[in-house]
Each structure stands twice: as structure tokens, then as C-alpha cells.
């Protein structure tokens, strides 16, 4: 497989929470009014001392209690009712925003395929984080997308209509423009992309079928020529190998189960292509087979040799990184 033709190969294969206390005072009367003034004063003094003792005992044993305010309880009840109402209102608004607000949010996230050709086995995947994939099985193109809301400013004094503009990188639907006007039907299962220079593209929601490679099954067209019917692999090439380039990194991975991958970055275009394959090694060659979701396959051939801990693939030196 020639890494310089990887993009072309994808394009060929391409066609998601009280009481008041009273103080009792006791005064001892004078029994004999005819006693001397001295006796009266002594009795009066004794009475005063008794009065002090009684008063002090009563104050110490039973302190006065404050009388409850007659409006205290109604105020407390009113405050509690107000707080309860506030909690109910806040909860209702919160739930409304969570449920209804989410329903009104415009999103294209999901897996889609062409409405006109649902059997194409080409899947367009829009992730929530802005990642955009085109998945055909053995090859996956990974780019990005941006969804913007734009108000119609052509009318005044009226409610502005909002348009949803989708920007794709790369735009796999059109070679002439990167933006499209996107609309969803009422049940949000059909998406229409309106372009300026090409016909409208209609997509429908779907699911990607399971895709798994079996490296033990050799299906390369040249396997018979070499008399190979089971996996044969060079242990020296196992691991992940990287070639750094200004236009984008190239990464090969060879696994012990007979599967591998090639990831090619295209920095200028803002995307990458990952190819997964089965492989066998024979006579300085890596024979690879790419299988697609539509049942088709393609074979490739990689020339290689090992040199001072590096793998040389098609005359390009790759460093082992894993």
C-alpha cells in the first residue's frame, strides 16, 4: 500500500434540595401598737429582712418568663409558606429548563446515511464534541463540523427566523463550498443539507453495523501464489511506527493477531484517514487486505525491511513509538 495513494483509495471506496410570673411580697404587721418606738423599729427592721429573704428566694427559684408575642406564630407560618412556595417554583423552572430546554436544542449529533441510498453502507457520524466521521468499515475519514444559529435580519419588528448553518471540514458532499443550510424534519430523523452549487443532500438516521476483522483468515489474492492459507507474520514489525512529516504524521500499527492500521494526517485539509487491514508477511513484503462494510475488499502490498531498529516502508524510515 502506497501511503501517498491513501487519500485516493478512500475516495474510491467512499463513492454519526407564657406566663407572667408574679412576685409575692409578705409584710409582717405590728401586733402591739402601744409598744415603744424602739420595739416598732426593731420589728420593722425584722420585717424588712424577712421581705428581702422571701423576695430573693422567689426570684432565684422561678425566674420570670417572657410573654410570647401574639403575632410571632403567624409570622413564622407565613415565612415557612413563602419558602415552600419558592422551592416549588424554583423546582418547576429547573425541571422545565432541563426537559423542555433540551428538547428545543438543535443538534445533528448521531449516525446518518444517504436517504437516496440506504444500502450504500456509508455512514456519516456527527459527534457531540464537533468531530465528524465518514465510516465505510475498513476506512474512516475524521474531520470536524461547526453548527451555528443565524438570525434573519432582513425583516424588522417581527420575530426573527433562525437558520442553522453547518460547516464541514472537509465537506465530503461538495468540492465547491464548505457550508450548508441544515434543517431537520419534525421527528428529527431526516436531515436536509442545502448547498448553493449542488443539489440538496438528504440524510436519514441509522446505526452502524458491527465491523470486525479476523486476521487469522487470509484472503489476499496473492496468498495462493505463495502457498499461504494461515497468518504468517514477522515479529520484528510488531508495534506502532511513526513518520513525522510537515504535511501530517503517518502511523503504522502491526498487531500479533494479523491485523493492523495506517493513520495518515492531512494538516492542510484539517482531517485524517485511518485504514484498518489484515496482513501477512512474505519475502520482504507486507500483503494487506482492506475490507469494507459493503462486502467489498481491496488488496495492497507494502515493501519493507528493518534497519537499526527502524522499519523502512516504501523507502521511508519509521521510528518505533510503542
XYZ file of C-alpha atoms in Angstrom:
322
model
C 0.000 0.000 0.000
C 1.416 3.352 -1.043
C 0.734 5.944 1.671
C 0.689 8.656 -0.988
C -2.342 6.985 -2.521
C -4.221 6.521 0.754
C -6.449 9.534 0.135
C -7.233 8.362 -3.380
C -8.081 4.899 -2.077
C -10.525 6.378 0.422
C -12.173 8.424 -2.303
C -12.610 5.318 -4.365
C -14.063 3.321 -1.541
C -16.140 6.301 -0.324
C -18.433 6.708 -3.567
C -22.657 9.756 13.051
C -32.927 20.070 47.699
C -46.076 32.255 78.669
C -46.847 33.103 81.561
C -46.033 36.119 83.583
C -44.595 35.177 86.978
C -45.869 37.344 89.843
C -43.591 38.199 92.840
C -45.382 37.659 96.216
C -44.468 40.247 98.924
C -45.171 39.392 102.632
C -45.200 42.157 105.287
C -45.400 41.211 108.949
C -47.838 43.515 110.860
C -47.201 45.213 114.179
C -49.006 43.232 116.979
C -48.796 45.730 119.790
C -49.485 49.342 118.845
C -48.667 50.526 122.370
C -45.042 49.208 122.331
C -42.262 51.677 122.287
C -40.954 53.271 119.195
C -37.796 51.291 119.591
C -39.666 47.995 119.514
C -41.574 49.158 116.468
C -38.365 49.983 114.661
C -36.860 46.616 115.593
C -39.937 44.808 114.353
C -39.960 46.890 111.203
C -36.312 46.052 110.563
C -37.059 42.351 111.091
C -39.934 42.604 108.662
C -37.694 44.199 106.073
C -35.131 41.394 106.447
C -37.829 38.752 106.048
C -39.151 40.561 102.996
C -35.706 40.555 101.399
C -35.256 36.845 102.036
C -38.666 35.948 100.622
C -38.204 38.145 97.574
C -34.723 36.795 96.830
C -35.876 33.148 97.174
C -38.759 33.641 94.803
C -36.662 35.391 92.179
C -33.924 32.775 92.394
C -36.216 29.746 92.294
C -38.531 30.876 89.494
C -37.193 33.471 87.053
C -39.685 35.490 85.086
C -40.674 34.186 81.702
C -41.135 36.368 78.683
C -44.599 36.664 77.352
C -44.888 35.380 73.828
C -45.622 37.895 71.145
C -49.193 37.313 69.937
C -48.118 37.702 66.266
C -44.998 35.510 66.452
C -46.602 32.251 65.297
C -48.465 33.743 62.303
C -45.233 35.357 61.091
C -43.331 32.058 61.317
C -46.107 30.271 59.453
C -46.089 32.926 56.727
C -42.314 32.684 56.287
C -42.470 28.895 56.014
C -45.253 29.095 53.447
C -43.252 31.630 51.409
C -40.140 29.447 51.434
C -42.123 26.385 50.428
C -43.689 28.247 47.526
C -40.281 29.483 46.396
C -38.877 25.967 46.413
C -41.794 24.665 44.347
C -41.493 27.469 41.792
C -37.703 27.082 41.512
C -38.006 23.324 41.077
C -40.632 23.737 38.368
C -38.482 26.188 36.414
C -35.418 23.956 36.796
C -37.249 20.870 35.529
C -38.756 22.840 32.663
C -35.369 24.084 31.549
C -33.866 20.623 31.833
C -36.599 18.866 29.899
C -38.108 21.363 27.503
C -34.878 23.292 27.029
C -33.037 20.178 25.959
C -35.798 19.225 23.561
C -35.585 22.596 21.837
C -31.828 22.470 21.375
C -30.960 21.997 17.720
C -28.484 19.185 17.186
C -27.345 16.981 14.311
C -25.437 14.524 16.528
C -25.914 10.916 15.533
C -25.322 8.440 12.718
C -26.729 9.202 9.289
C -26.732 7.707 5.829
C -27.934 8.914 2.439
C -31.732 8.816 2.151
C -31.483 8.024 -1.540
C -29.129 5.083 -0.991
C -29.610 3.497 2.438
C -27.818 0.340 1.264
C -24.597 2.173 0.423
C -23.003 1.237 3.788
C -21.538 4.738 4.013
C -22.150 6.287 7.429
C -21.857 9.966 8.373
C -21.238 10.329 12.121
C -21.655 13.674 13.930
C -20.270 13.512 17.485
C -21.462 15.893 20.256
C -17.968 17.400 20.543
C -17.800 18.570 16.928
C -15.994 15.568 15.452
C -17.244 14.391 12.078
C -16.559 10.932 10.636
C -17.256 9.154 7.403
C -17.190 5.430 8.155
C -17.143 2.806 5.419
C -15.737 -0.024 7.520
C -12.078 -0.561 6.732
C -11.528 3.161 6.278
C -12.654 6.114 8.405
C -12.236 9.767 7.470
C -12.135 12.011 10.561
C -12.751 15.748 10.293
C -14.804 18.337 12.161
C -18.040 20.291 11.953
C -19.449 23.536 13.330
C -23.171 24.238 13.821
C -24.162 27.910 14.080
C -27.521 29.669 14.557
C -28.009 32.758 12.396
C -30.967 35.168 12.714
C -32.690 36.552 9.657
C -32.131 40.337 9.890
C -33.989 41.187 6.683
C -37.295 41.777 8.499
C -37.969 44.409 11.183
C -40.498 44.419 14.023
C -41.177 40.734 13.588
C -39.924 37.622 15.292
C -36.640 36.735 13.669
C -36.356 33.394 11.964
C -33.283 31.397 12.933
C -31.285 29.477 10.364
C -28.866 26.658 11.187
C -25.611 26.727 9.250
C -23.423 23.629 9.114
C -19.729 23.933 8.276
C -17.947 20.699 7.376
C -14.190 20.093 7.284
C -13.736 18.565 4.835
C -17.021 18.889 3.010
C -17.442 15.411 1.622
C -20.631 16.392 -0.185
C -19.343 19.296 -2.263
C -15.985 20.299 -3.694
C -17.085 23.907 -4.147
C -18.345 25.003 -0.712
C -17.929 24.112 2.956
C -21.252 25.374 4.359
C -24.836 24.238 4.070
C -28.234 25.305 5.408
C -29.373 22.396 7.599
C -32.942 21.522 8.544
C -34.500 18.599 10.444
C -37.950 17.188 9.981
C -40.475 17.151 12.853
C -39.348 13.815 14.274
C -35.675 14.764 13.738
C -34.927 11.594 11.819
C -34.340 13.231 8.455
C -31.753 15.941 7.829
C -31.537 18.084 4.720
C -28.416 19.954 3.660
C -28.983 22.830 1.278
C -25.974 23.894 -0.770
C -25.610 26.742 -3.200
C -23.968 24.921 -6.071
C -25.157 21.331 -5.763
C -28.476 19.602 -5.224
C -29.886 19.234 -1.724
C -28.488 16.273 0.235
C -30.943 14.285 2.354
C -29.789 12.061 5.222
C -31.705 9.682 7.484
C -30.791 8.402 10.965
C -29.429 4.885 11.187
C -26.968 2.683 13.076
C -23.530 1.413 12.111
C -23.364 -2.373 11.851
C -20.651 -4.234 13.717
C -17.340 -4.377 11.896
C -14.572 -6.742 12.925
C -11.529 -8.059 11.139
C -10.369 -11.642 11.531
C -6.633 -11.679 10.965
C -6.475 -15.460 11.023
C -8.388 -15.693 7.755
C -6.085 -14.951 4.856
C -7.966 -13.575 1.877
C -5.259 -11.708 -0.022
C -5.349 -12.507 -3.694
C -1.607 -13.294 -3.751
C -1.731 -15.717 -0.811
C -2.273 -18.701 -3.069
C 0.721 -17.710 -5.132
C 2.922 -18.042 -2.050
C 1.099 -21.111 -0.741
C -0.166 -19.278 2.359
C -3.557 -20.031 3.885
C -2.984 -19.067 7.543
C -1.485 -15.968 9.141
C 2.252 -15.569 8.818
C 3.876 -12.532 10.397
C 7.329 -11.087 11.008
C 7.661 -10.459 14.773
C 10.156 -7.653 14.110
C 7.470 -5.388 12.705
C 5.043 -5.728 15.637
C 4.187 -2.434 17.352
C 3.440 1.153 16.349
C 5.701 3.071 13.980
C 5.702 6.825 13.301
C 6.936 9.033 10.496
C 6.635 12.772 11.236
C 6.113 14.998 8.256
C 5.259 18.695 7.815
C 2.104 17.800 5.908
C 0.937 15.329 8.560
C 2.119 12.364 10.610
C 1.941 8.840 9.243
C 1.466 5.981 11.723
C 1.543 2.241 11.075
C 0.488 -0.354 13.657
C 1.019 -4.091 13.244
C -0.654 -6.446 15.749
C 0.230 -10.041 16.588
C -3.251 -11.257 15.541
C -2.709 -10.399 11.888
C -4.491 -7.021 11.929
C -3.020 -3.567 11.568
C -3.788 0.051 10.768
C -2.478 3.064 8.898
C -3.317 6.606 10.039
C -2.478 9.449 7.674
C -2.923 13.099 8.721
C -3.682 15.809 6.166
C -2.937 19.010 8.094
C -3.747 21.358 5.261
C -7.160 19.800 4.770
C -7.866 19.503 8.504
C -8.662 15.808 8.503
C -7.168 12.323 8.725
C -7.848 8.910 7.233
C -7.477 5.689 9.211
C -7.296 2.404 7.356
C -7.579 -0.922 9.166
C -6.418 -4.078 7.459
C -5.386 -7.716 7.691
C -1.836 -8.586 6.770
C 0.710 -11.332 6.195
C 4.430 -11.018 5.572
C 6.357 -12.860 2.922
C 9.642 -12.223 1.102
C 10.134 -8.642 2.335
C 6.574 -7.712 1.559
C 3.562 -6.950 3.735
C 0.434 -8.076 1.929
C -2.587 -6.144 3.226
C -6.306 -6.642 2.701
C -8.867 -3.902 3.346
C -12.463 -4.983 3.898
C -15.443 -2.649 3.695
C -18.911 -2.698 5.222
C -20.496 -3.180 1.829
C -18.758 -6.552 1.459
C -16.073 -5.463 -0.981
C -12.339 -5.694 -0.362
C -9.111 -4.424 -1.837
C -5.580 -5.783 -1.621
C -2.340 -3.868 -1.289
C 1.350 -4.502 -1.000
C 3.998 -2.822 1.166
C 7.731 -3.219 0.638
C 9.698 -3.163 3.876
C 12.909 -4.065 5.654
C 14.400 -3.499 9.117
C 17.380 -1.201 9.656
C 18.922 -0.309 13.056
C 15.664 -0.521 14.977
C 13.661 1.268 12.323
C 11.259 -0.123 9.781
C 11.722 1.118 6.243
C 8.405 1.148 4.390
C 8.460 2.106 0.740
C 11.865 3.785 1.345
C 10.569 5.873 4.276
C 12.075 5.319 7.759
C 9.599 4.886 10.616
C 10.577 5.096 14.313
C 9.068 2.673 16.793
C 6.950 4.539 19.383
C 5.158 1.666 21.070
